[in-house]
Amino acid sequence: MAFRKTSNGVEHDRPAETEVEVEISEFVRRDVVTNRERQPENESEIMARSINSVLQRTTTTSVQEIDKLITELQTLSDTLHSELVRVQREIVQYSTLTRAALESTKIIAESLTQFKKAPEAPTLPDLKDWSVASSGG
């Protein structure tokens, strides 16, 4: 926060971005009050007032557009932050799933190794050998 002294010397607590706006408004206000007190002397003074009026409207419009853009950027920033949190959560879930799959694969591999080491059961003779023996050959 920026502190700003007004014409009466009192400090006000205002955001830095509005300080410029306030200064412009005070300048325009002083200028308008000064110009209202006296009558226009010539055409150039009338033109200067017209230009001042156009500048004031343009400045106001520009400030409003900038405020709108700031709001849009803040919304996008919030959206990006929520997406960041979502993606981090999904990465953690994927990591957990990957570890579980790896552990399951290790258990299956160990089981297959133990299965292969088990003594083999007696096998039946091959059918060819049995059919040759039964035909009396």
Coordinates of N, CA, C and O in Angstrom, one line a residue:
M1 N 0.8 -1.2 0.0 CA 0.0 0.0 0.0 C 0.9 1.2 0.0 O 1.9 1.3 0.7
A2 N 0.4 2.2 -0.7 CA 1.2 3.5 -0.8 C 0.4 4.5 0.0 O -0.8 4.5 0.1
F3 N 1.2 5.4 0.7 CA 0.5 6.4 1.5 C 0.7 7.7 0.7 O 1.7 8.0 0.1
R4 N -0.4 8.5 0.6 CA -0.4 9.7 -0.2 C -0.9 10.8 0.6 O -1.8 10.7 1.4
K5 N -0.2 12.0 0.5 CA -0.6 13.2 1.2 C -1.5 14.0 0.3 O -1.2 14.2 -0.9
T6 N -2.6 14.4 0.8 CA -3.5 15.3 0.0 C -3.1 16.7 0.2 O -2.2 17.0 1.0
S7 N -3.9 17.6 -0.4 CA -3.6 19.0 -0.3 C -3.7 19.6 1.1 O -3.0 20.5 1.5
N8 N -4.5 18.9 2.0 CA -4.6 19.3 3.4 C -3.5 18.7 4.3 O -3.5 18.9 5.5
G9 N -2.6 17.9 3.7 CA -1.4 17.3 4.4 C -1.7 16.0 5.2 O -0.9 15.5 5.8
V10 N -2.9 15.5 5.0 CA -3.3 14.3 5.7 C -2.9 13.1 4.9 O -3.2 13.1 3.7
E11 N -2.3 12.1 5.5 CA -1.9 10.9 4.7 C -3.2 9.9 4.6 O -3.9 9.7 5.6
H12 N -3.4 9.4 3.5 CA -4.4 8.4 3.2 C -3.8 7.1 2.8 O -2.8 7.1 2.0
D13 N -4.4 6.1 3.2 CA -4.0 4.7 2.9 C -4.7 4.3 1.6 O -5.9 4.0 1.6
R14 N -4.1 4.3 0.4 CA -4.7 4.0 -0.9 C -3.8 3.1 -1.6 O -2.6 3.2 -1.5
P15 N -4.4 2.2 -2.4 CA -3.5 1.4 -3.3 C -2.7 2.3 -4.3 O -3.2 3.3 -4.7
A16 N -1.5 1.8 -4.7 CA -0.7 2.6 -5.5 C -1.3 2.9 -6.9 O -1.1 3.9 -7.5
E17 N -2.1 1.9 -7.4 CA -2.7 2.1 -8.7 C -3.7 3.2 -8.7 O -3.9 3.9 -9.7
T18 N -4.4 3.5 -7.6 CA -5.4 4.6 -7.6 C -4.8 5.9 -7.3 O -5.4 6.9 -7.5
E19 N -3.5 6.0 -6.9 CA -2.9 7.2 -6.5 C -2.8 8.1 -7.8 O -3.1 9.3 -7.7
V20 N -2.4 7.6 -8.9 CA -2.3 8.4 -10.1 C -3.7 8.9 -10.5 O -3.9 10.0 -10.9
E21 N -4.7 8.0 -10.4 CA -6.1 8.4 -10.7 C -6.5 9.6 -9.9 O -7.1 10.5 -10.4
V22 N -6.2 9.5 -8.6 CA -6.6 10.6 -7.7 C -5.9 11.9 -8.1 O -6.6 12.9 -8.1
E23 N -4.7 11.8 -8.3 CA -3.9 13.0 -8.7 C -4.4 13.6 -10.0 O -4.6 14.8 -10.1
I24 N -4.8 12.8 -11.0 CA -5.3 13.3 -12.2 C -6.7 14.0 -11.9 O -7.0 15.1 -12.4
S25 N -7.5 13.3 -11.1 CA -8.8 13.8 -10.8 C -8.7 15.2 -10.1 O -9.4 16.1 -10.4
E26 N -7.8 15.3 -9.1 CA -7.6 16.5 -8.4 C -7.1 17.6 -9.3 O -7.6 18.8 -9.2
F27 N -6.2 17.3 -10.2 CA -5.7 18.3 -11.2 C -6.8 18.8 -12.1 O -7.0 20.0 -12.3
V28 N -7.6 17.8 -12.6 CA -8.7 18.2 -13.5 C -9.7 19.1 -12.7 O -10.2 20.1 -13.2
R29 N -10.0 18.6 -11.5 CA -11.0 19.4 -10.6 C -10.5 20.8 -10.4 O -11.3 21.8 -10.6
R30 N -9.3 21.0 -10.1 CA -8.7 22.3 -9.8 C -8.8 23.1 -11.1 O -9.1 24.3 -11.1
D31 N -8.4 22.5 -12.2 CA -8.4 23.2 -13.5 C -9.8 23.6 -13.9 O -10.0 24.7 -14.4
V32 N -10.8 22.7 -13.7 CA -12.2 23.0 -14.1 C -12.7 24.2 -13.2 O -13.4 25.1 -13.7
V33 N -12.4 24.1 -11.9 CA -12.9 25.2 -11.0 C -12.3 26.5 -11.4 O -13.0 27.5 -11.5
T34 N -11.0 26.5 -11.7 CA -10.3 27.7 -12.1 C -10.9 28.3 -13.4 O -11.2 29.5 -13.6
N35 N -11.2 27.4 -14.4 CA -11.7 27.8 -15.6 C -13.2 28.3 -15.5 O -13.6 29.1 -16.3
R36 N -13.9 27.7 -14.6 CA -15.3 28.1 -14.5 C -15.5 29.5 -13.9 O -16.4 30.2 -14.1
E37 N -14.5 29.9 -13.1 CA -14.5 31.2 -12.4 C -14.3 32.3 -13.4 O -14.8 33.5 -13.1
R38 N -13.7 32.2 -14.5 CA -13.5 33.3 -15.4 C -14.1 32.9 -16.8 O -14.2 31.7 -17.1
Q39 N -14.5 33.8 -17.5 CA -15.1 33.6 -18.8 C -14.0 33.4 -19.9 O -12.9 33.9 -19.7
P40 N -14.3 32.6 -20.9 CA -13.3 32.4 -21.9 C -12.9 33.7 -22.6 O -13.7 34.5 -22.9
E41 N -11.6 33.8 -22.7 CA -11.1 35.0 -23.3 C -11.1 35.0 -24.8 O -11.3 36.0 -25.5
N42 N -10.8 33.8 -25.3 CA -10.8 33.7 -26.8 C -11.1 32.3 -27.2 O -11.3 31.4 -26.4
E43 N -11.0 32.1 -28.5 CA -11.3 30.8 -29.1 C -10.3 29.7 -28.7 O -10.7 28.5 -28.5
S44 N -9.1 30.0 -28.4 CA -8.1 29.0 -28.0 C -8.4 28.5 -26.6 O -8.1 27.3 -26.4
E45 N -8.9 29.3 -25.8 CA -9.3 28.9 -24.4 C -10.5 27.9 -24.5 O -10.5 26.9 -23.8
I46 N -11.4 28.2 -25.4 CA -12.6 27.3 -25.6 C -12.1 26.0 -26.1 O -12.5 24.9 -25.7
M47 N -11.1 26.0 -27.1 CA -10.6 24.8 -27.6 C -9.8 24.0 -26.5 O -9.9 22.8 -26.5
A48 N -9.1 24.7 -25.7 CA -8.4 24.0 -24.6 C -9.3 23.3 -23.7 O -9.1 22.2 -23.2
R49 N -10.5 23.9 -23.4 CA -11.5 23.3 -22.5 C -12.0 22.0 -23.2 O -12.2 21.0 -22.6
S50 N -12.3 22.2 -24.5 CA -12.8 21.0 -25.2 C -11.8 19.9 -25.2 O -12.2 18.7 -25.0
I51 N -10.5 20.2 -25.4 CA -9.5 19.1 -25.4 C -9.4 18.5 -24.0 O -9.3 17.3 -23.9
N52 N -9.5 19.4 -23.0 CA -9.4 18.9 -21.6 C -10.6 17.9 -21.4 O -10.4 16.9 -20.8
S53 N -11.8 18.3 -21.8 CA -12.9 17.4 -21.7 C -12.7 16.0 -22.4 O -13.0 15.0 -21.8
V54 N -12.2 16.1 -23.6 CA -12.0 14.9 -24.4 C -10.9 14.0 -23.6 O -11.1 12.8 -23.5
L55 N -9.9 14.6 -23.2 CA -8.8 13.9 -22.5 C -9.4 13.3 -21.2 O -9.0 12.1 -20.9
Q56 N -10.2 14.0 -20.5 CA -10.8 13.4 -19.3 C -11.6 12.2 -19.6 O -11.5 11.2 -18.9
R57 N -12.5 12.3 -20.6 CA -13.3 11.1 -21.0 C -12.4 9.9 -21.4 O -12.7 8.8 -21.1
T58 N -11.4 10.3 -22.2 CA -10.5 9.2 -22.7 C -9.8 8.5 -21.6 O -9.6 7.3 -21.6
T59 N -9.3 9.3 -20.7 CA -8.6 8.8 -19.5 C -9.5 7.9 -18.7 O -9.1 6.8 -18.3
T60 N -10.7 8.3 -18.5 CA -11.7 7.5 -17.7 C -11.9 6.2 -18.4 O -11.9 5.1 -17.8
T61 N -12.2 6.3 -19.7 CA -12.4 5.0 -20.5 C -11.2 4.1 -20.4 O -11.3 2.9 -20.2
S62 N -10.0 4.7 -20.6 CA -8.8 3.9 -20.6 C -8.6 3.2 -19.2 O -8.3 2.0 -19.1
V63 N -8.8 3.9 -18.1 CA -8.7 3.4 -16.8 C -9.7 2.3 -16.6 O -9.4 1.2 -16.0
Q64 N -10.9 2.4 -17.1 CA -12.0 1.4 -17.0 C -11.5 0.1 -17.8 O -11.7 -1.0 -17.3
E65 N -11.0 0.3 -18.9 CA -10.5 -0.8 -19.7 C -9.4 -1.5 -19.0 O -9.3 -2.7 -19.0
I66 N -8.5 -0.8 -18.5 CA -7.3 -1.4 -17.7 C -7.9 -2.2 -16.5 O -7.4 -3.3 -16.3
D67 N -8.8 -1.6 -15.8 CA -9.4 -2.3 -14.7 C -10.1 -3.6 -15.1 O -9.9 -4.6 -14.5
K68 N -10.7 -3.6 -16.3 CA -11.4 -4.8 -16.8 C -10.3 -5.8 -17.2 O -10.5 -7.0 -16.8
L69 N -9.2 -5.4 -17.8 CA -8.2 -6.3 -18.1 C -7.5 -6.9 -16.9 O -7.2 -8.1 -16.9
I70 N -7.3 -6.1 -15.9 CA -6.8 -6.6 -14.6 C -7.7 -7.7 -14.0 O -7.2 -8.7 -13.6
T71 N -9.0 -7.4 -14.0 CA -9.9 -8.4 -13.5 C -9.9 -9.7 -14.3 O -9.9 -10.8 -13.8
E72 N -9.8 -9.6 -15.7 CA -9.7 -10.8 -16.5 C -8.4 -11.5 -16.2 O -8.4 -12.8 -16.2
L73 N -7.3 -10.8 -16.1 CA -6.0 -11.5 -15.8 C -6.1 -12.2 -14.4 O -5.5 -13.3 -14.3
Q74 N -6.7 -11.5 -13.4 CA -6.8 -12.2 -12.1 C -7.7 -13.4 -12.2 O -7.3 -14.5 -11.6
T75 N -8.7 -13.4 -13.0 CA -9.6 -14.6 -13.2 C -8.7 -15.7 -13.9 O -8.8 -16.9 -13.5
L76 N -8.0 -15.3 -14.9 CA -7.1 -16.3 -15.6 C -6.1 -16.9 -14.6 O -5.8 -18.1 -14.6
S77 N -5.5 -16.0 -13.8 CA -4.5 -16.5 -12.8 C -5.1 -17.5 -11.8 O -4.5 -18.5 -11.5
D78 N -6.4 -17.2 -11.4 CA -7.1 -18.1 -10.4 C -7.3 -19.4 -11.1 O -7.2 -20.5 -10.5
T79 N -7.7 -19.4 -12.4 CA -8.0 -20.6 -13.2 C -6.7 -21.4 -13.3 O -6.7 -22.7 -13.1
L80 N -5.6 -20.8 -13.6 CA -4.3 -21.5 -13.8 C -3.9 -22.1 -12.4 O -3.4 -23.2 -12.4
H81 N -4.1 -21.4 -11.3 CA -3.8 -21.9 -10.0 C -4.6 -23.2 -9.7 O -4.0 -24.2 -9.3
S82 N -5.9 -23.1 -10.0 CA -6.7 -24.3 -9.7 C -6.3 -25.5 -10.6 O -6.3 -26.6 -10.2
E83 N -5.9 -25.2 -11.9 CA -5.5 -26.3 -12.8 C -4.1 -26.8 -12.3 O -3.9 -28.0 -12.3
L84 N -3.3 -26.0 -11.7 CA -2.0 -26.4 -11.2 C -2.3 -27.4 -10.0 O -1.7 -28.5 -10.0
V85 N -3.2 -27.1 -9.2 CA -3.5 -27.9 -8.0 C -4.1 -29.3 -8.5 O -3.7 -30.3 -8.1
R86 N -5.0 -29.2 -9.5 CA -5.6 -30.4 -10.1 C -4.5 -31.3 -10.7 O -4.5 -32.5 -10.5
V87 N -3.6 -30.7 -11.5 CA -2.6 -31.5 -12.2 C -1.6 -32.2 -11.2 O -1.3 -33.3 -11.3
Q88 N -1.3 -31.4 -10.1 CA -0.4 -31.9 -9.1 C -1.1 -33.1 -8.4 O -0.5 -34.1 -8.1
R89 N -2.4 -33.0 -8.1 CA -3.1 -34.1 -7.5 C -3.2 -35.3 -8.4 O -3.0 -36.4 -7.9
E90 N -3.4 -35.1 -9.7 CA -3.4 -36.2 -10.6 C -2.0 -36.9 -10.7 O -1.9 -38.1 -10.8
I91 N -1.0 -36.1 -10.7 CA 0.4 -36.7 -10.7 C 0.6 -37.6 -9.5 O 1.2 -38.7 -9.6
V92 N 0.2 -37.1 -8.3 CA 0.3 -37.9 -7.1 C -0.5 -39.2 -7.2 O 0.0 -40.3 -6.9
Q93 N -1.7 -39.1 -7.7 CA -2.5 -40.3 -7.9 C -1.8 -41.3 -8.9 O -1.8 -42.5 -8.7
Y94 N -1.3 -40.8 -10.0 CA -0.6 -41.6 -11.0 C 0.6 -42.3 -10.4 O 0.8 -43.4 -10.6
S95 N 1.3 -41.5 -9.6 CA 2.5 -42.0 -9.0 C 2.2 -43.2 -8.0 O 2.8 -44.2 -8.0
T96 N 1.1 -43.0 -7.2 CA 0.6 -44.0 -6.3 C 0.2 -45.3 -7.1 O 0.6 -46.4 -6.7
L97 N -0.5 -45.1 -8.2 CA -1.0 -46.2 -9.0 C 0.2 -46.9 -9.6 O 0.3 -48.2 -9.6
T98 N 1.2 -46.2 -10.1 CA 2.4 -46.8 -10.7 C 3.2 -47.6 -9.7 O 3.6 -48.7 -10.0
R99 N 3.3 -47.1 -8.4 CA 4.0 -47.9 -7.4 C 3.2 -49.2 -7.1 O 3.8 -50.2 -6.9
A100 N 1.9 -49.1 -7.0 CA 1.1 -50.2 -6.7 C 1.2 -51.3 -7.8 O 1.4 -52.5 -7.5
A101 N 1.2 -50.8 -9.1 CA 1.4 -51.7 -10.2 C 2.8 -52.4 -10.2 O 2.9 -53.6 -10.4
L102 N 3.8 -51.6 -9.8 CA 5.2 -52.2 -9.7 C 5.2 -53.2 -8.6 O 5.8 -54.3 -8.8
E103 N 4.7 -53.0 -7.5 CA 4.7 -53.9 -6.4 C 3.9 -55.2 -6.8 O 4.4 -56.3 -6.5
S104 N 2.8 -55.0 -7.5 CA 2.0 -56.2 -7.9 C 2.8 -57.0 -8.9 O 2.8 -58.3 -8.9
T105 N 3.5 -56.3 -9.8 CA 4.4 -57.0 -10.8 C 5.5 -57.8 -10.1 O 5.8 -59.0 -10.5
K106 N 6.1 -57.2 -9.1 CA 7.1 -57.9 -8.3 C 6.6 -59.2 -7.7 O 7.2 -60.2 -7.7
I107 N 5.4 -59.1 -7.1 CA 4.8 -60.2 -6.4 C 4.5 -61.3 -7.4 O 4.8 -62.5 -7.1
I108 N 4.0 -60.9 -8.5 CA 3.7 -62.0 -9.6 C 4.9 -62.6 -10.1 O 5.0 -63.8 -10.2
A109 N 6.0 -61.8 -10.3 CA 7.3 -62.4 -10.8 C 7.8 -63.3 -9.7 O 8.3 -64.4 -10.1
E110 N 7.8 -63.0 -8.4 CA 8.3 -63.9 -7.4 C 7.5 -65.2 -7.3 O 8.0 -66.3 -7.2
S111 N 6.2 -65.0 -7.5 CA 5.3 -66.2 -7.5 C 5.6 -67.2 -8.6 O 5.7 -68.4 -8.5
L112 N 5.9 -66.6 -9.8 CA 6.2 -67.4 -11.0 C 7.6 -68.1 -10.8 O 7.7 -69.3 -11.2
T113 N 8.5 -67.4 -10.2 CA 9.8 -68.0 -9.9 C 9.7 -69.2 -9.0 O 10.3 -70.2 -9.2
Q114 N 8.9 -69.0 -7.9 CA 8.7 -70.1 -7.0 C 7.9 -71.3 -7.6 O 8.2 -72.4 -7.3
F115 N 7.0 -70.9 -8.5 CA 6.2 -72.0 -9.2 C 7.1 -72.8 -10.1 O 7.0 -74.0 -10.2
K116 N 8.1 -72.1 -10.8 CA 9.0 -72.9 -11.7 C 10.0 -73.7 -10.9 O 10.4 -74.8 -11.3
K117 N 10.3 -73.3 -9.6 CA 11.2 -74.1 -8.8 C 10.6 -75.3 -8.2 O 11.3 -76.2 -7.6
A118 N 9.3 -75.4 -8.2 CA 8.6 -76.5 -7.5 C 8.9 -77.8 -8.3 O 9.1 -77.8 -9.5
P119 N 9.0 -78.9 -7.6 CA 9.3 -80.2 -8.3 C 8.2 -80.5 -9.3 O 7.0 -80.3 -9.0
E120 N 8.6 -81.0 -10.4 CA 7.6 -81.3 -11.4 C 6.8 -82.5 -11.1 O 7.4 -83.5 -10.5
A121 N 5.6 -82.5 -11.4 CA 4.7 -83.7 -11.1 C 5.0 -84.7 -12.2 O 5.5 -84.4 -13.3
P122 N 4.8 -86.0 -11.9 CA 5.0 -87.0 -12.9 C 4.1 -86.8 -14.1 O 3.0 -86.4 -13.9
T123 N 4.7 -86.9 -15.3 CA 3.9 -86.7 -16.5 C 3.4 -88.0 -17.1 O 4.0 -89.0 -16.9
L124 N 2.4 -87.9 -17.8 CA 1.9 -89.1 -18.5 C 2.7 -89.3 -19.7 O 3.3 -88.4 -20.3
P125 N 2.8 -90.6 -20.1 CA 3.6 -90.8 -21.3 C 3.0 -90.1 -22.5 O 1.8 -89.9 -22.5
D126 N 3.8 -89.8 -23.4 CA 3.3 -89.2 -24.6 C 2.3 -90.1 -25.3 O 2.4 -91.3 -25.3
L127 N 1.3 -89.5 -25.9 CA 0.3 -90.2 -26.6 C 0.9 -91.1 -27.8 O 0.4 -92.2 -28.0
K128 N 1.9 -90.6 -28.4 CA 2.5 -91.3 -29.5 C 3.1 -92.6 -29.0 O 2.9 -93.7 -29.6
D129 N 3.8 -92.5 -27.8 CA 4.4 -93.7 -27.3 C 3.3 -94.7 -26.9 O 3.4 -95.9 -27.0
W130 N 2.2 -94.2 -26.4 CA 1.1 -95.1 -25.9 C 0.4 -95.7 -27.1 O 0.1 -96.9 -27.0
S131 N 0.2 -95.0 -28.2 CA -0.5 -95.5 -29.3 C 0.4 -96.6 -30.0 O -0.1 -97.6 -30.6
V132 N 1.7 -96.4 -30.0 CA 2.6 -97.4 -30.7 C 2.6 -98.7 -29.9 O 2.6 -99.8 -30.4
A133 N 2.6 -98.5 -28.5 CA 2.7 -99.7 -27.7 C 1.4 -100.5 -27.8 O 1.4 -101.7 -27.7
S134 N 0.2 -99.8 -27.9 CA -1.0 -100.5 -28.0 C -1.3 -101.2 -29.3 O -2.0 -102.1 -29.4
S135 N -0.7 -100.8 -30.4 CA -0.9 -101.4 -31.7 C -0.1 -102.7 -31.9 O -0.3 -103.4 -32.8
G136 N 0.8 -102.9 -31.0 CA 1.5 -104.2 -31.0 C 2.6 -104.3 -31.9 O 3.0 -105.3 -32.3
G137 N 3.1 -103.3 -32.3 CA 4.1 -103.1 -33.2 C 5.1 -103.7 -33.8 O 5.4 -104.5 -34.5

